Amino acid sequence: MRALLAAFVGLWVIFAAAVHAQETPQPDYTAWEKLAGQAEQILQSGSANDARLEAIRAEVVKWRESFRDAQGTNATRISTLKDQIAALGPVPAEGQSRSDDIAARRKALNDQLAELQAPGLNAVEAHGRADGIIQEIDRAQREQQATELLRSAPVPLNPANWKLAMQDGVTLAAGVADEVRSRFQAQGGWAGAKSWGLIVLICMVLAVLLLTRGRDWINEAPSRLSARASERTRTVVEFGVSLGQIIVPVLGVVLVVVALFSTNLFADWGRPLLVLLPPAAMTVFVGLWILRGMFPASGVATAVQDGSLPATERQRNQARFNGAILAVVLALHQYLTLAALPLGGFAGASDDKLRVPMEFSDGSAVVWHYPLLVLGGYFLFRLGNILRNIGKTTAADSDSYRRRFAAILGNLARLVAVVAAVLPLVGFTTLANAMLWPTVMTLALVGLLILLQDFATELYAMAKGGGQAARDALMPLVIGFVLALFFVPLFALVWGVRATELGEYWTRLREGISFGGITISPTGILAMMVIFAVGYSITRFVQGAMRSTVLPKTKIDAGGQNAIVAGIGYIGIILALMLAITAAGINLASLAFVAGALSLGIGFGLQNIVSNFVSGIILLIERPVTVGDWIAVGQNQGVVKRISVRSTHIQTFDRTEIVIPNSDLVTQSVTNWTRNNLSGRIIVRIGVAYGTDTRLVEKILLEIAEDQPTVLINPAPVVMFTAFGADSMDFELRAVVADINGGVGVVSNINHAIAKRFAEENIEIPFAQRDLWLRNAGDLLKPGAKAPDSSPAAPAEQADKASDDATPNRTPAPPQEAESADIADDDPVQVTGYGQERERD
């Protein structure tokens, strides 16, 4: 398999090299000069019609493509010659000595360079001329289109035009009838019909079945299939089956057309009318499908059960009815305009093969157009009312964005409906058609876009299996935005933008937009995204391989492994970004000016971020702190969990996470308890009562420390007699434990052991005492003394009087007693020592 793959790659490289080595064929500049001169003369005269301009434009576009390809002629050789010339060094200044051999070599190389650049320069000049001609043709076509839209036409209410319309209609019907009669007689009448009668019968029977029963089959299929499908696949099944609501009836119409064509009775008069039937049917059934998805009937299974717009049952029924009539009227307008009628706005046909061999007069056309405009405007106005009112009877927490957008579209539809009905009365039938029917198709496209967005959301939720949480995620929103971008050309086509113009816009966009010496194009952006994604994926793959496979087999500590993995990630992402930028055609040298301009903003506005970034690099290189270390920074301490490019995450012993900027770890003092090893010292402070044998205390504390399994023997634990305290003799037990992470547990075990051993040895642990003196204790103990009323309802005057009466009976306290009383008044009960307290009356 590997050998086969290697052989395939080798053949591909050889093929690519052979193709690249081929000489680019040079355009025939003589023929181009002739065509360009004719095109410029026609544009100057302004006599060419739209069809002639389209033909000229198509030829010029082909020439422009050949010129674009020819611009890269001899590119490899030109690049080599430029490198050779650059290797000779700069041209000596005036008066400086120069080598004759180098000067001769430079001249020969420059002559070769000029000769090789000539075809490319000719192609560049011709490409510019072709581009200018195309722009002139587009401008001329837009002017013709604007003139046609604003052209004044007869008024449809003029009775004289009614007669013209009837005459043209009778002429069309007579032409079709005469054609069918003559061709039927030419085939031998009913005797000749036997050759195609069976085919027509079969096609017609199938067509009738598809057009009558097909809709019921498709309507019942989603319910049956969704009942058998799982919850996750039901959306896809229902959406896929619902497309049959378009395919099946259109197929029935196609069978009808096939049956009629098989009779060979239709030619110039009947053929356009038959050919245009399937597109008209497609318009109707696509519109009905969109309406069923946007405003589903109750009990009908759809991909989105509640519909794509929040509406009541009555609003949905009305929307389906009005929209269905609009779809039929739109299809009829497109059918008549493409087949025979002028003044159709943007729906006019440019192919004469699709039109009947007669010309309807403008007076006749306005009479045929106006009923369709009035009917379409009426039902568009009603549909606009429904869209405007959607959401007023629904909950306030529904999709407010769509409701607001529907209201905007509804108001615009109402306005267009009124204007389109009035414009023909003042002679602007073409403009009315160019306003009304694109508005209807815009509403249909918006509905289709919403349905596709909802289906994509349901599809994503099905793939993720996350239910409503997956529907509310960011990815469905991104997919919806991409779909909206793809619909932009469709909206442009609906509103009269030519396909050739869209192609020209895409060509210019593909060539790129230049600003500041940088050219950006969609293909370049796509290449940049793909290359960066590939580079990023490779970087993550290498990081994972190093983290899980390579580094664990080395003797590098965990912190060093994390630093190496992080460094690989930074280097890989930077390289991927540089390769992506280069692949997009962006010259990194052209970004130097932008980088210089940004440096000032970075120096002032982003200095903290840059400082943290640089500090993160320093931490990864010097590694004063690594993942898993127990550190203390300022008032925060905990275990390092992650070191990123901007900050370091530590987890405190309270299980909370603190984000510390990397600059704090570089500029401030950091205590690292476990940097080089896990051992650390613990200190246990203890006080004993005066009169206790201090050597006995020392011996007991040492024995307790030595009994702890994690206390190291070397260095051995020590007991320090630190001070004679106010209440006790103070000692410190100092010991080094093997793992400082368990130091708190060791201290707890030592305290338990001290309490037990001191109790066994009758060693007292003193505690602070506090004496409480009562100044009027005698008064409180007198027989019949009445306790003061502490009720909140007691009047303030009684409290003041009781206080005044009690004052003369107080016995002045001695000076020392008064001092004690003052202390008692300020702090009657104070907890000191080891959490015990004593009171004395």
mmCIF file of C-alpha atoms in Angstrom, residues 285-499:
data_model
loop_
_atom_site.group_PDB
_atom_site.id
_atom_site.type_symbol
_atom_site.label_atom_id
_atom_site.label_comp_id
_atom_site.label_asym_id
_atom_site.label_seq_id
_atom_site.Cartn_x
_atom_site.Cartn_y
_atom_site.Cartn_z
ATOM 1 C CA PHE A 285 -44.968 23.866 -6.277
ATOM 2 C CA VAL A 286 -41.793 25.369 -4.806
ATOM 3 C CA GLY A 287 -43.906 28.219 -3.469
ATOM 4 C CA LEU A 288 -46.392 25.783 -1.941
ATOM 5 C CA TRP A 289 -43.555 23.789 -0.365
ATOM 6 C CA ILE A 290 -42.078 26.909 1.215
ATOM 7 C CA LEU A 291 -45.498 27.923 2.536
ATOM 8 C CA ARG A 292 -46.061 24.492 4.095
ATOM 9 C CA GLY A 293 -42.714 24.678 5.824
ATOM 10 C CA MET A 294 -43.081 28.241 7.043
ATOM 11 C CA PHE A 295 -46.737 27.978 8.035
ATOM 12 C CA PRO A 296 -47.507 24.279 8.604
ATOM 13 C CA ALA A 297 -51.044 23.113 9.177
ATOM 14 C CA SER A 298 -51.862 21.529 12.510
ATOM 15 C CA GLY A 299 -51.239 17.784 12.577
ATOM 16 C CA VAL A 300 -48.910 17.834 9.542
ATOM 17 C CA ALA A 301 -45.396 16.471 10.159
ATOM 18 C CA THR A 302 -42.661 18.895 9.111
ATOM 19 C CA ALA A 303 -38.952 19.250 9.779
ATOM 20 C CA VAL A 304 -39.752 22.073 12.208
ATOM 21 C CA GLN A 305 -42.932 21.135 14.053
ATOM 22 C CA ASP A 306 -43.899 24.611 15.239
ATOM 23 C CA GLY A 307 -43.105 26.324 11.974
ATOM 24 C CA SER A 308 -40.249 28.675 11.242
ATOM 25 C CA LEU A 309 -42.235 31.754 12.255
ATOM 26 C CA PRO A 310 -44.280 32.082 15.458
ATOM 27 C CA ALA A 311 -47.896 32.474 14.352
ATOM 28 C CA THR A 312 -51.369 31.442 15.372
ATOM 29 C CA GLU A 313 -53.297 28.739 13.566
ATOM 30 C CA ARG A 314 -55.515 31.330 11.878
ATOM 31 C CA GLN A 315 -52.505 33.348 10.695
ATOM 32 C CA ARG A 316 -50.847 30.229 9.282
ATOM 33 C CA ASN A 317 -53.977 29.244 7.343
ATOM 34 C CA GLN A 318 -54.361 32.730 5.890
ATOM 35 C CA ALA A 319 -50.670 32.908 4.988
ATOM 36 C CA ARG A 320 -50.828 29.595 3.139
ATOM 37 C CA PHE A 321 -53.915 30.663 1.180
ATOM 38 C CA ASN A 322 -52.604 34.094 0.150
ATOM 39 C CA GLY A 323 -49.158 32.728 -0.614
ATOM 40 C CA ALA A 324 -50.591 29.959 -2.793
ATOM 41 C CA ILE A 325 -52.534 32.476 -4.885
ATOM 42 C CA LEU A 326 -49.408 34.606 -5.200
ATOM 43 C CA ALA A 327 -47.388 31.591 -6.391
ATOM 44 C CA VAL A 328 -49.949 30.822 -9.101
ATOM 45 C CA VAL A 329 -50.147 34.443 -10.279
ATOM 46 C CA LEU A 330 -46.332 34.722 -10.294
ATOM 47 C CA ALA A 331 -46.045 31.554 -12.377
ATOM 48 C CA LEU A 332 -48.654 32.881 -14.817
ATOM 49 C CA HIS A 333 -46.785 36.192 -15.116
ATOM 50 C CA GLN A 334 -43.486 34.441 -15.820
ATOM 51 C CA TYR A 335 -45.150 32.095 -18.324
ATOM 52 C CA LEU A 336 -46.804 34.856 -20.362
ATOM 53 C CA THR A 337 -43.841 37.214 -20.207
ATOM 54 C CA LEU A 338 -41.319 34.628 -21.324
ATOM 55 C CA ALA A 339 -43.605 33.333 -24.058
ATOM 56 C CA ALA A 340 -45.066 36.474 -25.613
ATOM 57 C CA LEU A 341 -45.643 39.616 -23.556
ATOM 58 C CA PRO A 342 -43.265 42.618 -23.492
ATOM 59 C CA LEU A 343 -42.983 45.092 -20.603
ATOM 60 C CA GLY A 344 -42.386 42.241 -18.156
ATOM 61 C CA GLY A 345 -39.719 43.951 -16.094
ATOM 62 C CA PHE A 346 -36.795 41.713 -15.137
ATOM 63 C CA ALA A 347 -38.559 38.562 -16.405
ATOM 64 C CA GLY A 348 -38.147 39.343 -20.103
ATOM 65 C CA ALA A 349 -36.694 36.574 -22.270
ATOM 66 C CA SER A 350 -33.595 37.095 -24.375
ATOM 67 C CA ASP A 351 -33.904 33.767 -26.269
ATOM 68 C CA ASP A 352 -36.232 34.069 -29.274
ATOM 69 C CA LYS A 353 -36.669 30.278 -29.377
ATOM 70 C CA LEU A 354 -38.777 30.506 -26.214
ATOM 71 C CA ARG A 355 -41.197 33.050 -27.705
ATOM 72 C CA VAL A 356 -44.100 32.599 -30.029
ATOM 73 C CA PRO A 357 -43.697 33.969 -33.587
ATOM 74 C CA MET A 358 -45.725 37.115 -32.992
ATOM 75 C CA GLU A 359 -45.244 40.423 -31.235
ATOM 76 C CA PHE A 360 -47.774 41.702 -28.736
ATOM 77 C CA SER A 361 -48.137 45.466 -28.922
ATOM 78 C CA ASP A 362 -47.513 47.583 -25.833
ATOM 79 C CA GLY A 363 -51.183 48.496 -25.658
ATOM 80 C CA SER A 364 -52.151 44.840 -25.678
ATOM 81 C CA ALA A 365 -49.422 43.867 -23.187
ATOM 82 C CA VAL A 366 -50.494 46.383 -20.537
ATOM 83 C CA VAL A 367 -54.026 44.989 -20.618
ATOM 84 C CA TRP A 368 -52.760 41.463 -20.036
ATOM 85 C CA HIS A 369 -50.311 42.594 -17.339
ATOM 86 C CA TYR A 370 -52.625 44.784 -15.303
ATOM 87 C CA PRO A 371 -55.029 42.088 -13.996
ATOM 88 C CA LEU A 372 -52.056 40.064 -12.873
ATOM 89 C CA LEU A 373 -50.566 43.128 -11.151
ATOM 90 C CA VAL A 374 -53.827 43.924 -9.363
ATOM 91 C CA LEU A 375 -54.367 40.335 -8.301
ATOM 92 C CA GLY A 376 -50.771 39.902 -7.186
ATOM 93 C CA GLY A 377 -50.751 43.240 -5.385
ATOM 94 C CA TYR A 378 -53.964 42.406 -3.526
ATOM 95 C CA PHE A 379 -52.747 39.084 -2.179
ATOM 96 C CA LEU A 380 -49.266 40.501 -1.492
ATOM 97 C CA PHE A 381 -50.891 43.232 0.573
ATOM 98 C CA ARG A 382 -52.823 40.639 2.569
ATOM 99 C CA LEU A 383 -49.711 38.540 3.087
ATOM 100 C CA GLY A 384 -47.870 41.672 4.206
ATOM 101 C CA ASN A 385 -50.569 42.304 6.804
ATOM 102 C CA ILE A 386 -50.093 38.797 8.172
ATOM 103 C CA LEU A 387 -46.315 39.180 8.355
ATOM 104 C CA ARG A 388 -46.660 42.547 10.049
ATOM 105 C CA ASN A 389 -49.027 41.162 12.650
ATOM 106 C CA ILE A 390 -47.063 37.998 13.374
ATOM 107 C CA GLY A 391 -45.925 37.949 16.972
ATOM 108 C CA LYS A 392 -48.630 40.204 18.386
ATOM 109 C CA THR A 393 -50.629 37.193 19.537
ATOM 110 C CA THR A 394 -47.614 35.072 20.506
ATOM 111 C CA ALA A 395 -45.512 34.961 23.635
ATOM 112 C CA ALA A 396 -43.056 37.762 24.168
ATOM 113 C CA ASP A 397 -40.169 35.333 24.666
ATOM 114 C CA SER A 398 -40.462 33.832 21.161
ATOM 115 C CA ASP A 399 -38.024 34.496 18.344
ATOM 116 C CA SER A 400 -38.065 38.294 18.475
ATOM 117 C CA TYR A 401 -35.470 38.730 15.726
ATOM 118 C CA ARG A 402 -37.514 36.844 13.165
ATOM 119 C CA ARG A 403 -40.699 38.561 14.243
ATOM 120 C CA ARG A 404 -39.130 41.991 13.761
ATOM 121 C CA PHE A 405 -37.729 40.963 10.390
ATOM 122 C CA ALA A 406 -41.117 39.586 9.323
ATOM 123 C CA ALA A 407 -42.746 42.855 10.341
ATOM 124 C CA ILE A 408 -40.268 44.837 8.231
ATOM 125 C CA LEU A 409 -40.860 42.610 5.212
ATOM 126 C CA GLY A 410 -44.612 42.885 5.744
ATOM 127 C CA ASN A 411 -44.526 46.689 5.728
ATOM 128 C CA LEU A 412 -42.363 46.750 2.589
ATOM 129 C CA ALA A 413 -44.674 44.264 0.863
ATOM 130 C CA ARG A 414 -47.722 46.400 1.636
ATOM 131 C CA LEU A 415 -46.033 49.488 0.204
ATOM 132 C CA VAL A 416 -44.889 47.707 -2.964
ATOM 133 C CA ALA A 417 -48.340 46.188 -3.481
ATOM 134 C CA VAL A 418 -50.010 49.613 -3.456
ATOM 135 C CA VAL A 419 -47.390 51.273 -5.671
ATOM 136 C CA ALA A 420 -47.406 48.407 -8.198
ATOM 137 C CA ALA A 421 -51.169 48.700 -8.605
ATOM 138 C CA VAL A 422 -50.986 52.459 -9.206
ATOM 139 C CA LEU A 423 -47.955 52.722 -11.537
ATOM 140 C CA PRO A 424 -49.625 51.157 -14.625
ATOM 141 C CA LEU A 425 -52.359 53.762 -14.406
ATOM 142 C CA VAL A 426 -49.759 56.444 -15.125
ATOM 143 C CA GLY A 427 -47.965 54.473 -17.837
ATOM 144 C CA PHE A 428 -45.194 52.654 -15.926
ATOM 145 C CA THR A 429 -46.213 49.017 -16.336
ATOM 146 C CA THR A 430 -42.628 47.788 -16.749
ATOM 147 C CA LEU A 431 -41.567 49.478 -13.522
ATOM 148 C CA ALA A 432 -44.571 47.995 -11.712
ATOM 149 C CA ASN A 433 -43.627 44.502 -12.873
ATOM 150 C CA ALA A 434 -40.010 45.150 -11.859
ATOM 151 C CA MET A 435 -41.164 46.049 -8.344
ATOM 152 C CA LEU A 436 -43.966 43.609 -7.568
ATOM 153 C CA TRP A 437 -42.684 40.246 -8.752
ATOM 154 C CA PRO A 438 -39.107 40.584 -7.411
ATOM 155 C CA THR A 439 -40.692 41.452 -4.054
ATOM 156 C CA VAL A 440 -42.731 38.244 -4.165
ATOM 157 C CA MET A 441 -39.657 36.211 -5.097
ATOM 158 C CA THR A 442 -37.672 37.926 -2.354
ATOM 159 C CA LEU A 443 -40.228 36.795 0.203
ATOM 160 C CA ALA A 444 -39.985 33.271 -1.217
ATOM 161 C CA LEU A 445 -36.176 33.307 -1.021
ATOM 162 C CA VAL A 446 -36.292 34.568 2.552
ATOM 163 C CA GLY A 447 -38.664 31.739 3.430
ATOM 164 C CA LEU A 448 -36.417 29.196 1.728
ATOM 165 C CA LEU A 449 -33.381 30.579 3.567
ATOM 166 C CA ILE A 450 -35.154 30.332 6.917
ATOM 167 C CA LEU A 451 -36.199 26.744 6.195
ATOM 168 C CA LEU A 452 -32.658 25.759 5.259
ATOM 169 C CA GLN A 453 -31.275 27.455 8.362
ATOM 170 C CA ASP A 454 -33.755 25.604 10.562
ATOM 171 C CA PHE A 455 -32.961 22.326 8.843
ATOM 172 C CA ALA A 456 -29.226 22.907 9.322
ATOM 173 C CA THR A 457 -29.874 23.641 12.998
ATOM 174 C CA GLU A 458 -31.885 20.450 13.410
ATOM 175 C CA LEU A 459 -29.227 18.492 11.537
ATOM 176 C CA TYR A 460 -26.517 19.850 13.841
ATOM 177 C CA ALA A 461 -28.605 19.055 16.902
ATOM 178 C CA MET A 462 -29.125 15.528 15.590
ATOM 179 C CA ALA A 463 -25.383 15.065 15.038
ATOM 180 C CA LYS A 464 -24.499 16.443 18.473
ATOM 181 C CA GLY A 465 -27.402 14.796 20.262
ATOM 182 C CA GLY A 466 -27.688 17.835 22.492
ATOM 183 C CA GLY A 467 -31.327 18.832 22.028
ATOM 184 C CA GLN A 468 -32.157 22.468 22.645
ATOM 185 C CA ALA A 469 -28.657 23.215 23.948
ATOM 186 C CA ALA A 470 -27.191 22.195 20.585
ATOM 187 C CA ARG A 471 -29.770 24.328 18.746
ATOM 188 C CA ASP A 472 -28.744 27.370 20.783
ATOM 189 C CA ALA A 473 -25.024 26.784 20.151
ATOM 190 C CA LEU A 474 -22.801 29.015 18.025
ATOM 191 C CA MET A 475 -22.291 26.588 15.131
ATOM 192 C CA PRO A 476 -25.899 26.744 13.842
ATOM 193 C CA LEU A 477 -25.607 30.525 13.797
ATOM 194 C CA VAL A 478 -22.394 30.311 11.755
ATOM 195 C CA ILE A 479 -24.003 27.852 9.333
ATOM 196 C CA GLY A 480 -26.982 30.182 8.947
ATOM 197 C CA PHE A 481 -24.683 33.098 8.189
ATOM 198 C CA VAL A 482 -22.846 31.086 5.514
ATOM 199 C CA LEU A 483 -26.177 30.118 3.940
ATOM 200 C CA ALA A 484 -27.205 33.775 3.893
ATOM 201 C CA LEU A 485 -23.984 34.632 2.039
ATOM 202 C CA PHE A 486 -24.740 31.977 -0.580
ATOM 203 C CA PHE A 487 -28.213 33.475 -1.061
ATOM 204 C CA VAL A 488 -26.870 36.961 -1.840
ATOM 205 C CA PRO A 489 -26.338 36.201 -5.578
ATOM 206 C CA LEU A 490 -29.882 34.809 -5.780
ATOM 207 C CA PHE A 491 -31.329 38.012 -4.356
ATOM 208 C CA ALA A 492 -29.230 39.979 -6.846
ATOM 209 C CA LEU A 493 -30.544 37.918 -9.782
ATOM 210 C CA VAL A 494 -34.124 38.408 -8.629
ATOM 211 C CA TRP A 495 -33.661 42.165 -8.658
ATOM 212 C CA GLY A 496 -32.336 42.341 -12.202
ATOM 213 C CA VAL A 497 -28.595 41.886 -11.832
ATOM 214 C CA ARG A 498 -27.342 39.924 -14.814
ATOM 215 C CA ALA A 499 -25.506 36.651 -14.422
#
